[in-house]
mmCIF file of C-alpha atoms in Angstrom:
data_model
loop_
_atom_site.group_PDB
_atom_site.id
_atom_site.type_symbol
_atom_site.label_atom_id
_atom_site.label_comp_id
_atom_site.label_asym_id
_atom_site.label_seq_id
_atom_site.Cartn_x
_atom_site.Cartn_y
_atom_site.Cartn_z
ATOM 1 C CA ARG V 20 9.117 -18.431 12.776
ATOM 2 C CA LYS V 21 8.218 -16.604 9.314
ATOM 3 C CA GLU V 22 7.103 -12.878 8.911
ATOM 4 C CA VAL V 23 3.219 -12.975 7.898
ATOM 5 C CA GLU V 24 2.329 -16.879 7.428
ATOM 6 C CA GLN V 25 -0.862 -17.855 6.530
ATOM 7 C CA ASP V 26 -3.179 -20.791 5.025
ATOM 8 C CA PRO V 27 -1.713 -22.906 2.978
ATOM 9 C CA GLY V 28 -4.476 -23.811 1.096
ATOM 10 C CA PRO V 29 -5.181 -23.706 -1.186
ATOM 11 C CA PHE V 30 -8.933 -23.477 -0.859
ATOM 12 C CA ASN V 31 -11.753 -25.329 -3.656
ATOM 13 C CA VAL V 32 -15.353 -23.208 -2.631
ATOM 14 C CA PRO V 33 -18.242 -24.271 -4.205
ATOM 15 C CA GLU V 34 -20.280 -19.917 -6.040
ATOM 16 C CA GLY V 35 -22.316 -18.737 -3.621
ATOM 17 C CA ALA V 36 -19.929 -19.467 0.042
ATOM 18 C CA THR V 37 -19.015 -17.926 2.767
ATOM 19 C CA VAL V 38 -14.787 -18.537 2.558
ATOM 20 C CA ALA V 39 -12.380 -16.463 5.772
ATOM 21 C CA PHE V 40 -8.318 -16.419 5.523
ATOM 22 C CA ASN V 41 -6.139 -16.821 8.121
ATOM 23 C CA CYS V 42 -2.854 -14.375 9.519
ATOM 24 C CA THR V 43 -0.016 -14.355 11.498
ATOM 25 C CA TYR V 44 2.140 -11.681 11.375
ATOM 26 C CA SER V 45 5.752 -11.950 13.721
ATOM 27 C CA ASN V 46 6.904 -8.736 14.171
ATOM 28 C CA SER V 47 4.717 -7.007 15.954
ATOM 29 C CA ALA V 48 5.960 -3.087 15.459
ATOM 30 C CA SER V 49 4.367 -4.014 12.562
ATOM 31 C CA GLN V 50 1.228 -0.682 11.473
ATOM 32 C CA SER V 51 0.187 -1.700 8.513
ATOM 33 C CA PHE V 52 -1.864 -4.484 7.305
ATOM 34 C CA PHE V 53 -2.775 -5.323 4.039
ATOM 35 C CA TRP V 54 -5.135 -7.756 1.732
ATOM 36 C CA TYR V 55 -4.258 -8.307 -1.552
ATOM 37 C CA ARG V 56 -4.485 -10.607 -5.121
ATOM 38 C CA GLN V 57 -3.223 -12.170 -6.984
ATOM 39 C CA ASP V 58 -4.700 -13.503 -10.024
ATOM 40 C CA CYS V 59 -1.577 -16.235 -11.795
ATOM 41 C CA ARG V 60 0.784 -15.050 -13.652
ATOM 42 C CA LYS V 61 -0.527 -11.532 -12.772
ATOM 43 C CA GLU V 62 0.739 -8.336 -9.809
ATOM 44 C CA PRO V 63 -0.415 -8.027 -6.152
ATOM 45 C CA LYS V 64 -3.460 -5.365 -6.555
ATOM 46 C CA LEU V 65 -4.650 -3.690 -2.761
ATOM 47 C CA LEU V 66 -7.806 -5.754 -2.140
ATOM 48 C CA MET V 67 -8.406 -3.984 1.239
ATOM 49 C CA SER V 68 -6.489 -1.948 3.453
ATOM 50 C CA VAL V 69 -6.548 -3.591 7.435
ATOM 51 C CA TYR V 70 -8.102 -1.574 10.750
ATOM 52 C CA SER V 71 -7.807 -2.697 14.307
ATOM 53 C CA SER V 72 -11.298 -1.338 14.532
ATOM 54 C CA GLY V 73 -12.133 -4.094 11.025
ATOM 55 C CA ASN V 74 -13.235 -2.717 7.836
ATOM 56 C CA GLU V 75 -15.577 -4.255 4.951
ATOM 57 C CA ASP V 76 -15.846 -3.545 0.946
ATOM 58 C CA GLY V 77 -19.293 -5.390 0.068
ATOM 59 C CA ARG V 78 -18.445 -8.380 0.097
ATOM 60 C CA PHE V 79 -15.474 -8.602 1.999
ATOM 61 C CA THR V 80 -14.791 -8.196 5.390
ATOM 62 C CA ALA V 81 -10.918 -7.562 6.784
ATOM 63 C CA GLN V 82 -10.338 -7.504 10.913
ATOM 64 C CA LEU V 83 -6.596 -7.344 12.848
ATOM 65 C CA ASN V 84 -6.332 -8.074 16.709
ATOM 66 C CA ARG V 85 -3.403 -6.364 17.268
ATOM 67 C CA ALA V 86 -2.324 -8.775 20.905
ATOM 68 C CA SER V 87 -2.353 -11.870 18.760
ATOM 69 C CA GLN V 88 -1.382 -10.236 15.811
ATOM 70 C CA TYR V 89 -3.164 -12.235 13.511
ATOM 71 C CA ILE V 90 -5.310 -10.750 10.550
ATOM 72 C CA SER V 91 -9.006 -12.408 8.717
ATOM 73 C CA LEU V 92 -10.312 -11.794 5.895
ATOM 74 C CA LEU V 93 -13.715 -13.262 4.589
ATOM 75 C CA ILE V 94 -15.244 -13.760 1.389
ATOM 76 C CA ARG V 95 -19.272 -13.666 1.243
ATOM 77 C CA ASP V 96 -21.158 -14.154 -1.126
ATOM 78 C CA SER V 97 -18.155 -16.060 -2.687
ATOM 79 C CA LYS V 98 -18.070 -15.171 -6.852
ATOM 80 C CA LEU V 99 -16.362 -17.520 -9.633
ATOM 81 C CA SER V 100 -14.467 -13.974 -10.150
ATOM 82 C CA ASP V 101 -13.038 -13.751 -6.302
ATOM 83 C CA SER V 102 -10.656 -17.393 -7.709
ATOM 84 C CA ALA V 103 -6.741 -15.890 -6.942
ATOM 85 C CA THR V 104 -4.301 -16.021 -4.367
ATOM 86 C CA TYR V 105 -5.003 -13.857 -1.189
ATOM 87 C CA LEU V 106 -3.023 -12.133 0.028
ATOM 88 C CA CYS V 107 -1.579 -11.302 3.830
ATOM 89 C CA VAL V 108 1.041 -8.242 3.601
ATOM 90 C CA VAL V 109 2.422 -6.201 6.136
ATOM 91 C CA SER V 110 4.386 -2.999 6.720
ATOM 92 C CA PRO V 111 6.711 -1.891 9.333
ATOM 93 C CA ASN V 112 4.607 1.802 8.452
ATOM 94 C CA SER V 113 2.397 3.577 9.672
ATOM 95 C CA GLY V 114 0.630 6.101 7.458
ATOM 96 C CA GLY V 115 3.909 6.831 5.519
ATOM 97 C CA SER V 116 6.311 4.645 3.879
ATOM 98 C CA ASN V 117 5.076 2.177 3.204
ATOM 99 C CA TYR V 118 6.840 0.524 0.166
ATOM 100 C CA LYS V 119 8.783 -2.330 2.782
ATOM 101 C CA LEU V 120 5.547 -4.468 2.657
ATOM 102 C CA THR V 121 6.282 -8.403 3.812
ATOM 103 C CA PHE V 122 4.234 -10.337 2.253
ATOM 104 C CA GLY V 123 3.239 -13.221 2.949
ATOM 105 C CA LYS V 124 3.295 -17.073 0.897
ATOM 106 C CA GLY V 125 -0.698 -16.464 0.098
ATOM 107 C CA THR V 126 -3.987 -18.675 0.003
ATOM 108 C CA LEU V 127 -5.177 -19.894 -3.573
ATOM 109 C CA LEU V 128 -9.094 -19.367 -3.922
ATOM 110 C CA THR V 129 -10.111 -21.477 -6.397
ATOM 111 C CA VAL V 130 -14.824 -20.515 -6.460
ATOM 112 C CA ASN V 131 -16.462 -23.290 -8.929
ATOM 113 C CA PRO V 132 -20.031 -23.398 -10.318
ATOM 114 C CA ASN T 12 -2.720 7.336 -18.137
ATOM 115 C CA ALA T 13 -0.402 3.752 -18.031
ATOM 116 C CA GLY T 14 0.271 1.742 -15.741
ATOM 117 C CA VAL T 15 3.866 0.917 -14.249
ATOM 118 C CA MET T 16 4.919 -0.480 -17.470
ATOM 119 C CA GLN T 17 7.691 -3.390 -17.643
ATOM 120 C CA ASN T 18 9.234 -4.988 -19.951
ATOM 121 C CA PRO T 19 10.266 -8.153 -21.473
ATOM 122 C CA ARG T 20 7.493 -9.799 -19.708
ATOM 123 C CA HIS T 21 9.177 -13.261 -20.285
ATOM 124 C CA LEU T 22 13.170 -13.610 -20.401
ATOM 125 C CA VAL T 23 15.289 -16.466 -21.252
ATOM 126 C CA ARG T 24 19.020 -16.707 -20.332
ATOM 127 C CA ARG T 25 21.300 -19.555 -19.691
ATOM 128 C CA ARG T 26 23.365 -19.525 -16.643
ATOM 129 C CA GLY T 27 25.757 -17.417 -16.906
ATOM 130 C CA GLN T 28 24.428 -14.906 -19.247
ATOM 131 C CA GLU T 29 23.285 -11.118 -17.621
ATOM 132 C CA ALA T 30 19.478 -9.878 -17.619
ATOM 133 C CA ARG T 31 18.259 -6.401 -17.226
ATOM 134 C CA LEU T 32 14.386 -6.192 -16.647
ATOM 135 C CA ARG T 33 13.493 -3.031 -16.956
ATOM 136 C CA CYS T 34 10.515 -0.463 -15.408
ATOM 137 C CA SER T 35 8.940 2.486 -16.551
ATOM 138 C CA PRO T 36 6.943 4.082 -13.433
ATOM 139 C CA MET T 37 3.618 5.531 -13.336
ATOM 140 C CA LYS T 38 3.326 8.845 -15.155
ATOM 141 C CA GLY T 39 4.092 11.055 -12.389
ATOM 142 C CA HIS T 40 6.194 8.612 -9.649
ATOM 143 C CA SER T 41 9.425 9.457 -8.722
ATOM 144 C CA HIS T 42 9.577 7.087 -6.350
ATOM 145 C CA VAL T 43 10.383 3.105 -7.563
ATOM 146 C CA TYR T 44 10.645 0.061 -6.055
ATOM 147 C CA TRP T 45 11.472 -3.456 -6.448
ATOM 148 C CA TYR T 46 10.552 -6.547 -5.596
ATOM 149 C CA ARG T 47 11.065 -10.480 -6.141
ATOM 150 C CA GLN T 48 8.518 -13.430 -5.782
ATOM 151 C CA LEU T 49 10.489 -16.765 -5.855
ATOM 152 C CA PRO T 50 8.615 -19.986 -6.923
ATOM 153 C CA GLU T 51 5.649 -20.636 -4.312
ATOM 154 C CA GLU T 52 7.883 -18.094 -1.969
ATOM 155 C CA GLY T 53 6.068 -14.743 -1.289
ATOM 156 C CA LEU T 54 6.979 -11.265 -2.852
ATOM 157 C CA LYS T 55 10.130 -9.982 -1.314
ATOM 158 C CA PHE T 56 11.757 -6.252 -1.113
ATOM 159 C CA MET T 57 14.393 -4.675 -2.707
ATOM 160 C CA VAL T 58 15.740 -1.957 -3.670
ATOM 161 C CA TYR T 59 13.828 1.103 -3.356
ATOM 162 C CA LEU T 60 14.915 4.204 -6.273
ATOM 163 C CA GLN T 61 13.702 7.835 -6.647
ATOM 164 C CA LYS T 62 16.118 9.624 -9.854
ATOM 165 C CA GLU T 63 19.702 9.131 -9.749
ATOM 166 C CA ASN T 64 20.072 7.892 -6.353
ATOM 167 C CA ILE T 65 19.298 4.524 -4.530
ATOM 168 C CA ILE T 66 17.268 5.437 -1.094
ATOM 169 C CA ASP T 67 17.511 1.904 0.040
ATOM 170 C CA GLU T 68 19.255 -0.949 -1.148
ATOM 171 C CA SER T 69 18.554 -3.575 2.266
ATOM 172 C CA GLY T 70 17.235 -6.713 0.000
ATOM 173 C CA MET T 71 19.072 -6.842 -2.850
ATOM 174 C CA PRO T 72 21.358 -9.645 -2.824
ATOM 175 C CA LYS T 73 25.102 -8.252 -2.006
ATOM 176 C CA GLU T 74 26.341 -9.525 -5.550
ATOM 177 C CA ARG T 75 26.107 -9.989 -9.623
ATOM 178 C CA PHE T 76 23.102 -7.077 -8.521
ATOM 179 C CA SER T 77 22.646 -3.954 -9.198
ATOM 180 C CA ALA T 78 20.113 -1.193 -9.772
ATOM 181 C CA GLU T 79 19.627 2.662 -11.778
ATOM 182 C CA PHE T 80 16.829 5.216 -11.732
ATOM 183 C CA PRO T 81 18.248 7.278 -14.029
ATOM 184 C CA LYS T 82 17.360 10.788 -14.675
ATOM 185 C CA GLU T 83 16.335 9.954 -18.510
ATOM 186 C CA GLY T 84 14.497 6.308 -19.096
ATOM 187 C CA PRO T 85 13.091 3.924 -17.235
ATOM 188 C CA SER T 86 14.469 1.856 -13.995
ATOM 189 C CA ILE T 87 16.284 -0.630 -14.439
ATOM 190 C CA LEU T 88 17.644 -4.298 -12.004
ATOM 191 C CA ARG T 89 20.132 -5.398 -13.817
ATOM 192 C CA ILE T 90 21.452 -8.960 -12.708
ATOM 193 C CA GLN T 91 25.123 -10.294 -13.598
ATOM 194 C CA GLN T 92 25.940 -13.862 -14.147
ATOM 195 C CA VAL T 93 22.567 -15.418 -13.247
ATOM 196 C CA VAL T 94 22.263 -18.605 -11.905
ATOM 197 C CA ARG T 95 19.195 -21.010 -11.658
ATOM 198 C CA GLY T 96 18.148 -19.711 -8.341
ATOM 199 C CA ASP T 97 17.872 -15.809 -10.140
ATOM 200 C CA SER T 98 15.119 -17.765 -11.736
ATOM 201 C CA ALA T 99 11.797 -15.470 -10.059
ATOM 202 C CA ALA T 100 9.271 -12.493 -11.287
ATOM 203 C CA TYR T 101 10.736 -9.965 -10.757
ATOM 204 C CA PHE T 102 7.912 -6.832 -9.776
ATOM 205 C CA CYS T 103 8.522 -3.320 -10.218
ATOM 206 C CA ALA T 104 6.173 -0.946 -8.338
ATOM 207 C CA SER T 105 5.859 2.961 -8.071
ATOM 208 C CA SER T 106 4.839 6.010 -5.503
ATOM 209 C CA PRO T 107 3.559 9.617 -6.610
ATOM 210 C CA ARG T 108 5.218 10.174 -3.253
ATOM 211 C CA VAL T 109 7.028 7.608 -0.367
ATOM 212 C CA GLU T 110 4.556 8.879 2.090
ATOM 213 C CA GLY T 111 1.085 8.006 2.642
ATOM 214 C CA ASN T 112 0.350 6.355 -0.531
ATOM 215 C CA THR T 113 0.282 2.835 -1.695
ATOM 216 C CA ILE T 114 2.085 1.577 -3.760
ATOM 217 C CA TYR T 115 0.866 0.093 -7.646
ATOM 218 C CA PHE T 116 2.874 -2.066 -8.876
ATOM 219 C CA GLY T 117 4.161 -3.360 -12.791
ATOM 220 C CA GLU T 118 2.451 -6.618 -14.075
ATOM 221 C CA GLY T 119 5.627 -7.751 -13.425
ATOM 222 C CA SER T 120 8.937 -10.177 -15.550
ATOM 223 C CA TRP T 121 9.725 -13.873 -15.800
ATOM 224 C CA LEU T 122 12.758 -14.850 -15.154
ATOM 225 C CA THR T 123 13.963 -17.870 -16.659
ATOM 226 C CA VAL T 124 17.281 -19.233 -15.672
ATOM 227 C CA VAL T 125 18.291 -22.414 -17.961
#
């Protein structure tokens, strides 16, 4: 089983749609969780951290279920600029030493006009 | 404040040649990390360095790959006798400290081995 598994995608949605990405991780010792976005042939950029209580940042909502080892990202009212690959990322460390990140393969999202 | 700078952005090497990838961390950052992204794969951690020290090289292939971060100058990821399977994007990241900080990625160096 891969350490971090994501929906294979790709997702093609119209502008304004709501889209959800799912991710599971295998290492129950994982302590920190993130969503990154990566544009084509660019570096990954941190979108948001994910907390057990769930967190929201504008149109983006992230959820974590430690018991199921499951992470999700919901994008509401999608924009053309949301088109990118979304990467689920986990780290074995809490707070500190977040350098040894484990990345999923990513899910490609294309938002169409 | 300039971000993490990597060069070259694109590099083509023939099988058996050497590839050298350079990374200058963000100003004030003394911790550097290298990741590799093979085609259709997620990024994978390779090595963590501080000035003149390799702290964690648990993700480095055992042969042909080496990394350094000298007292002066950029960090270097060196791949000797490249093979087709080394074709990948190599991302460098940096942070001011190792604890409790987001790491910031450079734009990557794309290596193609022909």
